[in-house]
Each structure stands twice: as structure tokens, then as C-alpha cells.
Coordinates of C-alpha atoms and ligand atoms in Angstrom, one line a residue:
M611 CA -22.1 12.0 19.8
N612 CA -19.8 10.0 17.5
K613 CA -18.3 12.4 14.9
I614 CA -18.0 11.2 11.2
D615 CA -14.9 10.9 9.3
I616 CA -15.6 13.5 6.5
K617 CA -12.3 13.0 4.7
S618 CA -13.2 9.5 3.7
M619 CA -16.6 10.8 2.0
Y620 CA -17.0 10.8 -1.7
L621 CA -18.0 14.0 -3.5
D622 CA -21.5 12.8 -4.0
E623 CA -21.8 12.0 -0.3
L624 CA -20.8 15.5 0.4
Q625 CA -23.2 16.8 -1.9
E626 CA -26.1 14.8 -0.3
L627 CA -25.0 16.3 3.0
M628 CA -25.1 19.9 1.6
V629 CA -28.5 19.3 0.3
S630 CA -29.7 17.9 3.8
L631 CA -28.0 21.1 5.4
K632 CA -29.8 23.1 3.0
E633 CA -26.6 24.6 1.6
P634 CA -25.7 25.0 -2.2
K635 CA -24.4 21.9 -3.8
F636 CA -21.3 23.6 -4.9
R637 CA -20.1 23.8 -1.3
A638 CA -19.5 20.0 -1.5
G639 CA -17.0 20.5 -4.2
Q640 CA -15.1 23.3 -2.3
I641 CA -15.1 21.2 0.9
F642 CA -13.9 18.1 -0.9
K643 CA -11.0 19.8 -2.6
W644 CA -9.9 21.2 1.0
L645 CA -10.0 17.7 2.5
Q646 CA -8.2 16.2 -0.3
S647 CA -5.5 18.8 -0.3
G648 CA -4.8 18.1 3.4
V649 CA -6.1 20.6 5.6
S650 CA -6.3 19.6 9.3
D651 CA -9.2 22.0 10.5
F652 CA -12.3 23.2 9.2
D653 CA -11.2 26.9 9.8
E654 CA -8.4 26.5 7.1
M655 CA -11.4 26.2 4.6
T656 CA -11.3 30.0 4.0
D657 CA -14.1 30.2 1.3
I658 CA -16.7 28.3 3.4
P659 CA -19.0 30.5 5.5
S660 CA -18.1 30.4 9.3
K661 CA -21.6 29.2 10.2
L662 CA -21.2 26.1 7.9
R663 CA -17.8 25.4 9.1
V664 CA -19.2 25.3 12.8
T665 CA -21.8 23.0 11.7
L666 CA -19.4 20.7 10.2
Q667 CA -17.1 20.8 13.2
E668 CA -19.9 19.8 15.4
G669 CA -20.7 16.6 13.4
Y670 CA -17.6 15.7 11.6
Y671 CA -13.6 15.5 12.2
I672 CA -10.7 15.5 9.8
V673 CA -8.5 12.7 9.9
T674 CA -4.9 13.7 10.1
A675 CA -1.5 11.8 10.2
K676 CA 1.0 13.4 12.7
V677 CA 4.6 13.0 12.0
K678 CA 6.1 11.3 14.9
K679 CA 9.5 10.5 13.4
R680 CA 11.0 11.4 10.1
L681 CA 14.2 9.6 8.9
E682 CA 16.2 10.7 5.9
S683 CA 18.5 8.5 4.1
S684 CA 22.1 9.8 3.8
I685 CA 22.6 7.7 0.5
D686 CA 19.6 8.4 -1.5
D687 CA 16.5 10.8 -1.2
T688 CA 14.5 8.3 0.7
V689 CA 12.4 9.5 3.6
K690 CA 10.6 7.4 6.1
Y691 CA 7.9 8.5 8.2
L692 CA 6.5 7.2 11.5
Y693 CA 2.9 8.7 11.9
E694 CA 0.7 8.8 14.9
M695 CA -3.0 8.4 14.1
Y696 CA -5.8 10.0 16.3
D697 CA -5.8 7.1 18.8
G698 CA -2.2 6.9 19.1
E699 CA -1.5 4.1 16.9
L700 CA 1.7 4.2 14.8
V701 CA 1.8 3.9 11.0
E702 CA 4.7 3.9 8.4
S703 CA 5.2 5.4 5.0
V704 CA 8.2 5.6 2.9
V705 CA 8.8 8.4 0.2
M706 CA 11.2 7.6 -2.7
K707 CA 12.5 9.7 -5.4
Y708 CA 12.8 8.4 -8.9
N709 CA 13.7 10.0 -12.2
H710 CA 10.1 10.5 -12.9
G711 CA 9.1 11.9 -9.6
Y712 CA 8.0 11.0 -6.2
S713 CA 6.5 7.6 -5.1
I714 CA 5.2 6.7 -1.7
C715 CA 4.7 3.6 0.0
I716 CA 1.6 3.4 2.4
S717 CA 0.2 1.5 5.1
T718 CA -3.2 0.0 4.9
Q719 CA -3.4 -1.5 8.4
V720 CA -1.9 -1.0 11.9
G721 CA -0.1 -4.4 12.1
C722 CA -1.1 -7.4 10.1
R723 CA -2.9 -10.6 10.9
M724 CA -1.4 -12.7 8.0
G725 CA 1.8 -13.8 10.0
C726 CA 4.4 -14.2 7.2
S727 CA 7.5 -15.6 8.7
F728 CA 9.9 -12.9 7.1
C729 CA 7.8 -9.9 7.8
A730 CA 8.3 -7.4 10.7
S731 CA 4.6 -5.9 10.2
G732 CA 2.9 -9.1 11.3
L733 CA 5.0 -9.7 14.8
Q734 CA 2.3 -8.1 16.8
G735 CA -0.6 -9.1 14.8
L736 CA -3.3 -6.9 13.8
K737 CA -4.3 -3.9 15.7
R738 CA -6.8 -2.4 13.4
S739 CA -7.6 -1.5 9.7
L740 CA -7.0 2.1 8.4
S741 CA -9.7 4.1 7.0
A742 CA -9.5 5.5 3.4
S743 CA -8.9 9.1 4.9
E744 CA -5.9 7.6 7.1
M745 CA -4.5 6.3 3.8
L746 CA -4.9 9.6 2.1
A747 CA -3.4 11.5 5.0
Q748 CA -0.3 9.5 4.8
I749 CA 0.2 11.0 1.2
T750 CA -1.1 14.6 2.2
T751 CA 1.0 14.9 5.2
A752 CA 4.2 13.8 3.4
E753 CA 3.4 16.2 0.4
R754 CA 3.2 19.1 2.8
D755 CA 6.1 18.2 4.8
L756 CA 8.4 17.8 2.0
N757 CA 6.8 20.5 -0.1
I758 CA 6.3 18.0 -3.1
R759 CA 3.8 16.4 -5.3
I760 CA 3.6 12.6 -5.3
S761 CA 2.7 10.9 -8.5
N762 CA 3.0 7.3 -7.6
V763 CA 1.4 5.2 -4.8
V764 CA 2.2 1.6 -3.6
L765 CA 0.1 0.0 -1.0
M766 CA 2.9 -2.0 0.2
G767 CA 3.5 -0.7 3.9
M768 CA 2.2 -2.4 6.9
G769 CA -0.9 -4.4 6.5
E770 CA -2.8 -6.6 3.9
P771 CA -5.0 -4.6 1.5
M772 CA -7.3 -7.4 0.9
D773 CA -8.0 -7.6 4.7
N774 CA -9.3 -4.0 4.3
L775 CA -10.6 -4.0 0.9
Q776 CA -13.6 -2.0 1.4
N777 CA -11.6 0.9 2.6
V778 CA -8.8 0.4 0.1
I779 CA -11.5 0.6 -2.8
R780 CA -12.7 3.8 -1.4
F781 CA -9.1 5.2 -1.2
L782 CA -8.5 4.3 -4.5
R783 CA -11.7 6.0 -5.8
L784 CA -10.7 9.1 -3.7
V785 CA -7.0 9.5 -4.3
S786 CA -7.5 9.3 -8.2
H787 CA -10.5 11.7 -8.2
E788 CA -9.7 14.7 -10.5
K789 CA -10.9 17.1 -7.7
G790 CA -8.7 15.4 -5.3
L791 CA -5.1 14.4 -5.4
N792 CA -5.7 13.2 -8.9
I793 CA -3.2 10.3 -9.0
G794 CA -4.0 8.2 -11.7
L795 CA -4.9 4.5 -11.0
R796 CA -2.2 3.7 -13.5
H797 CA 0.2 4.9 -11.2
I798 CA -0.9 2.8 -8.1
S799 CA 0.1 -0.5 -7.2
V800 CA -1.9 -2.8 -4.6
S801 CA 0.2 -5.7 -3.1
T802 CA -1.5 -8.8 -1.6
S803 CA 0.0 -11.9 0.1
G804 CA -2.5 -13.7 -1.9
V805 CA -5.9 -13.4 -0.5
V806 CA -7.7 -14.9 -3.5
T807 CA -11.3 -13.7 -2.7
G808 CA -9.9 -10.1 -2.6
I809 CA -8.2 -10.6 -6.1
Y810 CA -11.5 -11.8 -7.4
R811 CA -13.3 -8.8 -5.9
L812 CA -10.6 -6.3 -7.1
A813 CA -10.8 -7.8 -10.6
E814 CA -14.7 -6.9 -10.6
E815 CA -13.8 -3.2 -10.1
N816 CA -11.4 -3.5 -13.0
F817 CA -9.1 -0.7 -11.8
P818 CA -6.2 0.1 -14.2
I819 CA -4.1 -0.3 -11.2
T820 CA -1.0 -2.8 -11.0
L821 CA -1.7 -5.8 -8.9
S822 CA 1.4 -7.3 -7.0
V823 CA 1.3 -10.7 -5.6
S824 CA 3.7 -11.8 -3.1
L825 CA 4.5 -15.2 -4.2
H826 CA 8.0 -15.8 -2.7
A827 CA 7.9 -19.6 -3.4
P828 CA 7.3 -21.9 -6.4
N829 CA 5.5 -24.6 -4.6
D830 CA 3.2 -25.2 -1.5
K831 CA 6.1 -26.8 0.7
I832 CA 8.1 -23.6 0.7
R833 CA 5.2 -21.3 0.5
D834 CA 3.6 -23.0 3.4
S835 CA 6.8 -22.5 5.6
M836 CA 6.9 -18.7 4.7
M837 CA 3.1 -17.7 4.4
P838 CA 0.3 -19.0 6.5
V839 CA -2.1 -17.8 3.9
N840 CA -1.0 -20.4 1.7
K841 CA -2.7 -23.1 3.7
K842 CA -5.9 -21.3 2.8
W843 CA -5.2 -20.6 -0.7
N844 CA -2.5 -22.6 -2.1
V845 CA -0.3 -22.0 -5.0
A846 CA -2.4 -23.7 -7.6
T847 CA -5.5 -21.6 -6.4
L848 CA -3.6 -18.4 -6.2
I849 CA -2.1 -18.8 -9.8
K850 CA -5.6 -19.7 -11.1
A851 CA -6.9 -16.5 -9.5
C852 CA -4.0 -14.4 -11.1
K853 CA -4.6 -15.8 -14.6
D854 CA -8.5 -15.0 -14.2
Y855 CA -7.4 -11.5 -12.9
V856 CA -5.4 -11.0 -16.1
K857 CA -8.2 -12.4 -18.3
V858 CA -10.6 -9.9 -16.8
T859 CA -8.4 -6.8 -16.7
G860 CA -6.0 -7.2 -19.4
R861 CA -3.2 -6.0 -17.0
R862 CA 0.1 -7.5 -16.3
I863 CA 0.5 -8.8 -12.7
S864 CA 3.8 -8.2 -10.9
F865 CA 4.9 -11.0 -8.7
E866 CA 7.2 -10.3 -5.7
Y867 CA 9.8 -12.9 -5.0
A868 CA 11.8 -12.4 -1.9
V869 CA 14.8 -14.6 -2.1
V870 CA 16.2 -16.3 1.1
S871 CA 19.3 -17.9 1.1
G872 CA 18.8 -21.8 1.2
V873 CA 15.1 -21.5 1.3
N874 CA 13.9 -20.5 -2.2
D875 CA 17.0 -19.5 -4.3
S876 CA 18.0 -22.7 -5.9
D877 CA 18.2 -23.3 -9.8
E878 CA 15.5 -25.9 -9.1
N879 CA 13.4 -23.2 -7.4
A880 CA 13.9 -21.0 -10.5
K881 CA 12.9 -23.5 -12.9
E882 CA 9.7 -24.6 -11.1
L883 CA 8.7 -20.8 -10.7
A884 CA 9.3 -20.5 -14.3
K885 CA 7.0 -23.4 -15.2
L886 CA 4.4 -22.2 -12.9
L887 CA 4.2 -18.6 -14.4
K888 CA 4.9 -19.8 -18.1
G889 CA 2.6 -18.1 -20.6
M890 CA 1.1 -15.7 -18.0
L891 CA 1.1 -11.9 -18.7
C892 CA 3.4 -11.0 -15.7
H893 CA 6.6 -9.7 -14.3
V894 CA 8.8 -10.9 -11.5
N895 CA 10.3 -8.6 -9.0
I896 CA 13.1 -10.2 -7.0
I897 CA 13.7 -8.6 -3.6
P898 CA 16.7 -9.6 -1.4
V899 CA 15.0 -10.6 1.8
N900 CA 15.5 -8.1 4.6
P901 CA 16.6 -9.8 7.8
V902 CA 14.4 -9.3 10.7
K903 CA 16.0 -9.9 14.0
E904 CA 12.9 -12.3 14.9
N905 CA 13.9 -14.7 12.2
S906 CA 17.0 -16.1 11.0
Y907 CA 16.5 -15.5 7.3
I908 CA 19.6 -14.5 5.4
K909 CA 19.7 -12.8 1.9
P910 CA 21.7 -14.6 -0.9
D911 CA 24.9 -12.9 -2.1
R912 CA 24.6 -10.7 -5.0
R913 CA 26.0 -13.2 -7.5
K914 CA 23.6 -15.8 -6.5
I915 CA 20.7 -13.2 -6.8
E916 CA 21.8 -12.2 -10.3
H917 CA 22.1 -15.8 -11.4
F918 CA 18.5 -16.6 -10.1
C919 CA 17.2 -13.6 -12.1
K920 CA 19.2 -14.5 -15.2
L921 CA 17.9 -18.1 -15.0
L922 CA 14.2 -16.9 -14.9
N923 CA 15.0 -14.5 -17.9
D924 CA 16.6 -17.3 -19.9
L925 CA 13.6 -19.4 -19.2
G926 CA 11.2 -16.8 -20.7
I927 CA 9.9 -14.9 -17.5
N928 CA 10.4 -11.3 -17.3
T929 CA 12.3 -10.7 -14.3
T930 CA 14.2 -7.8 -12.6
I931 CA 16.0 -7.3 -9.2
R932 CA 14.3 -4.7 -7.1
R933 CA 16.5 -1.6 -6.4
T934 CA 16.7 -1.2 -2.6
L935 CA 16.4 2.3 -1.4
G936 CA 17.0 3.8 2.0
Q937 CA 19.0 0.9 3.4
D938 CA 20.4 3.0 6.2
I939 CA 17.1 4.3 7.5
A940 CA 14.4 1.8 7.1
A941 CA 14.9 -1.8 5.9
S942 CA 11.4 -3.3 5.5
C943 CA 8.0 -1.9 6.6
G944 CA 7.1 -2.6 10.1
Q945 CA 10.5 -2.5 11.6
L946 CA 10.3 1.2 12.5
R947 CA 6.9 0.7 14.3
G948 CA 8.3 -2.3 16.0
K949 CA 11.2 -0.3 17.2
A950 CA 9.0 2.5 18.6
L951 CA 6.8 0.0 20.4
E952 CA 9.8 -1.6 22.0
E953 CA 10.9 1.9 23.2
Ligands
SAH500 N1 0.5 -7.4 2.8 C1 1.0 -7.2 1.5 C2 1.5 -5.9 1.3 C3 2.4 -5.4 2.4 S1 4.1 -6.1 2.4 C4 1.9 -8.3 0.9 O1 2.4 -9.0 1.7 O2 1.9 -8.4 -0.2 C5 4.9 -5.6 0.9 C6 5.8 -6.4 0.4 O3 7.1 -6.5 1.3 C7 5.3 -7.9 0.2 O4 5.9 -8.4 -1.1 C8 6.2 -8.6 1.2 O5 6.1 -10.1 1.1 C9 7.4 -7.8 1.5 N2 8.3 -8.0 2.6 C10 7.9 -8.0 4.0 N3 8.9 -8.5 4.7 C11 9.9 -8.5 4.1 C12 11.3 -8.7 4.4 N4 11.6 -8.9 5.6 N5 12.2 -8.7 3.2 C13 11.6 -8.6 2.0 N6 10.5 -8.4 1.6 C14 9.7 -8.4 2.5
SF4_501 FE1 1.3 -8.9 6.3 FE2 2.4 -8.5 4.0 FE3 3.9 -8.6 6.1 FE4 2.7 -10.9 5.2 S1 4.2 -9.7 4.2 S2 2.6 -10.2 7.5 S3 0.7 -10.1 4.5 S4 2.4 -7.1 5.8

């Protein structure tokens, strides 16, 4: 018999389950709380009668993320995890400390099928998508391991969230539930490479999350060379979707722009980008590209990056340079899994 992933279940689904098992409905709330707090075994649910625990054990399983590797930065408080999932697949998360608390960057898939030329996550293609519970487990395991509470979540690890949107939406509802981890949607960012259908689907939900769009280029010629997704939804289509998203949700979009020396970092590129984004409720995040050994991209020098940033601000586009954390342990997501696979 195939067991069911109980940690991905909503509270009302657990309530229905209790009714069908002829158990009092309040048990659902107790079980939900245990699951969302990160227990890995039904026997840890001490206020649940043992008979019910056995019944659950027989038909359901609790998803966990086992710490396979933990790397701590010696220059800041960044911690990078390599987790092993139930089937042996490897997934990465990064915990970062900010003034206001802890933030975690989690993965939504094992690998990625989008094939961006600068990214380590896509190198081996997509293995599989993660369930909502596997996204939650990345958070609960880190919280338990470090004995901290995490207040911010970004879906910017391995994978394309819009290629696994059903599970991502389930995750967003679970993680923000007041009886669960209770992390407010305002403290969550979802990043996409520009899957336009997903942007419209997410707009329908009208979550108060931050949508990040990995733009990386001001025109189709450059974007085509970096991101195959641009062949399906080009820059104009993507920007139109972003404008529509802002119209529906009233929320500012965050554009990611990885600057690559000689590719997308000229004054002309900045001007073209400014023209593209003019008038939109948005913010641009400049990220110095992280060189991956499979490509020949080089990050521009600091002065050049600052100049690019200043130019955009002067042209009326709100722009900042992303702080790079954990430089010594990680570089970009996907690299740790890549290394482990090689070994
Ligand atoms: N698939 C989603 C989310 C995960 S990638 C997306 O592409 O948006 C998270 C972010 O890291 C994206 O903005 C992505 O473009 C960026 N990124 C990936 N590899 C990078 C690298 N080598 N250097 C800098 N940024 C990188
Ligand atoms: Fe996938 Fe994002 Fe990496 Fe592109 S940048 S390959 S979409 S994870």
C-alpha cells in the first residue's frame, strides 16, 4: 500500500480524516501542530492516543529532510545545508542572519529544467519536484538544528517554483498558517525565471508575497543567450505579465539582474533596462554573477557594478546591489549538490 504524505495536508483535510476515522475533530489541530513543528515520528505526538498513532503510522508517513552536510561560513553567520530526502535525492537550503532575524532560502525542485546558462542547479536537468512538506521540512530541520526561529523565506534555491506551482501554493498556505510555522506571506519571496503562465496563476491567488523575477537582460538578444525560457516568453511578454501582476496585487515586483562582465553590464544595457522598467512599481536587485565552472561568465569589478547601479538609480529605477553572504561556503545554489554528485 502506498502511504500518504501527511505533512502536506491542510488542517481541514486532517479534520476530514479524523471524521472518517471516527475520531474527535480537535485531534486534527493537535496533529497539524506536531507536523508543522517538525516531528519526524508519530510517536513524538505525545497527546495523541497510541491507537490513533498506530492507525496513522499504517497509512501515512512524515516527510523529513536529513542533514547530509552542514557548512558554516567563517565570515558571516550563513549556514548552508545539503539535505537528503526519503529517496536519496539531495536538496540545498541556506540560512542567513540579518538584523531583523533569520532568513532561509529553500529549494522547490531537485535540479531544474529551465537550463539557464549561468546556473549550477540546471546542469543535470530536473530530477523531480518537491512536495509542500519537503519545502516545509527544509525550514523545520534547520530551525531544530540551529535552535532558532526563522522569520523570512525565499524560494530561490534549486528549481523553478512556477514549474511546481501547485505544491508551491500548498506550501505557501501551510507555512503561513497560524497553527503552523505562522510565517507571514509578507515575509516570503517567490522567484521565477519568467514563466508567464505561472505569474498569472499566482496573481489570481493574490498572496501578499514578494514576486521576484529573474530578468538578467534588457532585451531578447541577451536574454535568449542566457535563459532558454525567453524563447517561450520573451521580454515584452514577461514585462507585460509583470505589469498585470502589479495591477492585480498592488505589490512591487523585485527584478533580479545578475551582472556578467561584457554580457549585460554596459551603460547602454542600463539605459535599455531603465526604459523597459520605467513607470513600473518595482525594484532592481543587482547580483554579481557567481562563476560556475561549467561556463565562462565573469563578474564585473566592483566599480563597474556600482556604476551600473548608480546609472539605473539616476534614470529613476530603484536599484540596490545584493549583499553576498556565505561567499566561502557556497556560491550559488546547486553547486553543493553538484559537488556531492561528482563525489
Ligand atoms: N528558478 C528561479 C529561482 C531559483 S534561482 C529563478 O530562476 O528565479 C534563484 C536566483 O539565483 C535567480 O535569480 C537566478 O537567476 C540566480 N542565479 C542562479 N545562478 C546564478 C549565478 N551563477 N550567479 C548569480 N545568480 C544566479
Ligand atoms: Fe532553474 Fe532558476 Fe537556475 Fe534558471 S536560474 S536553471 S530557472 S534554478
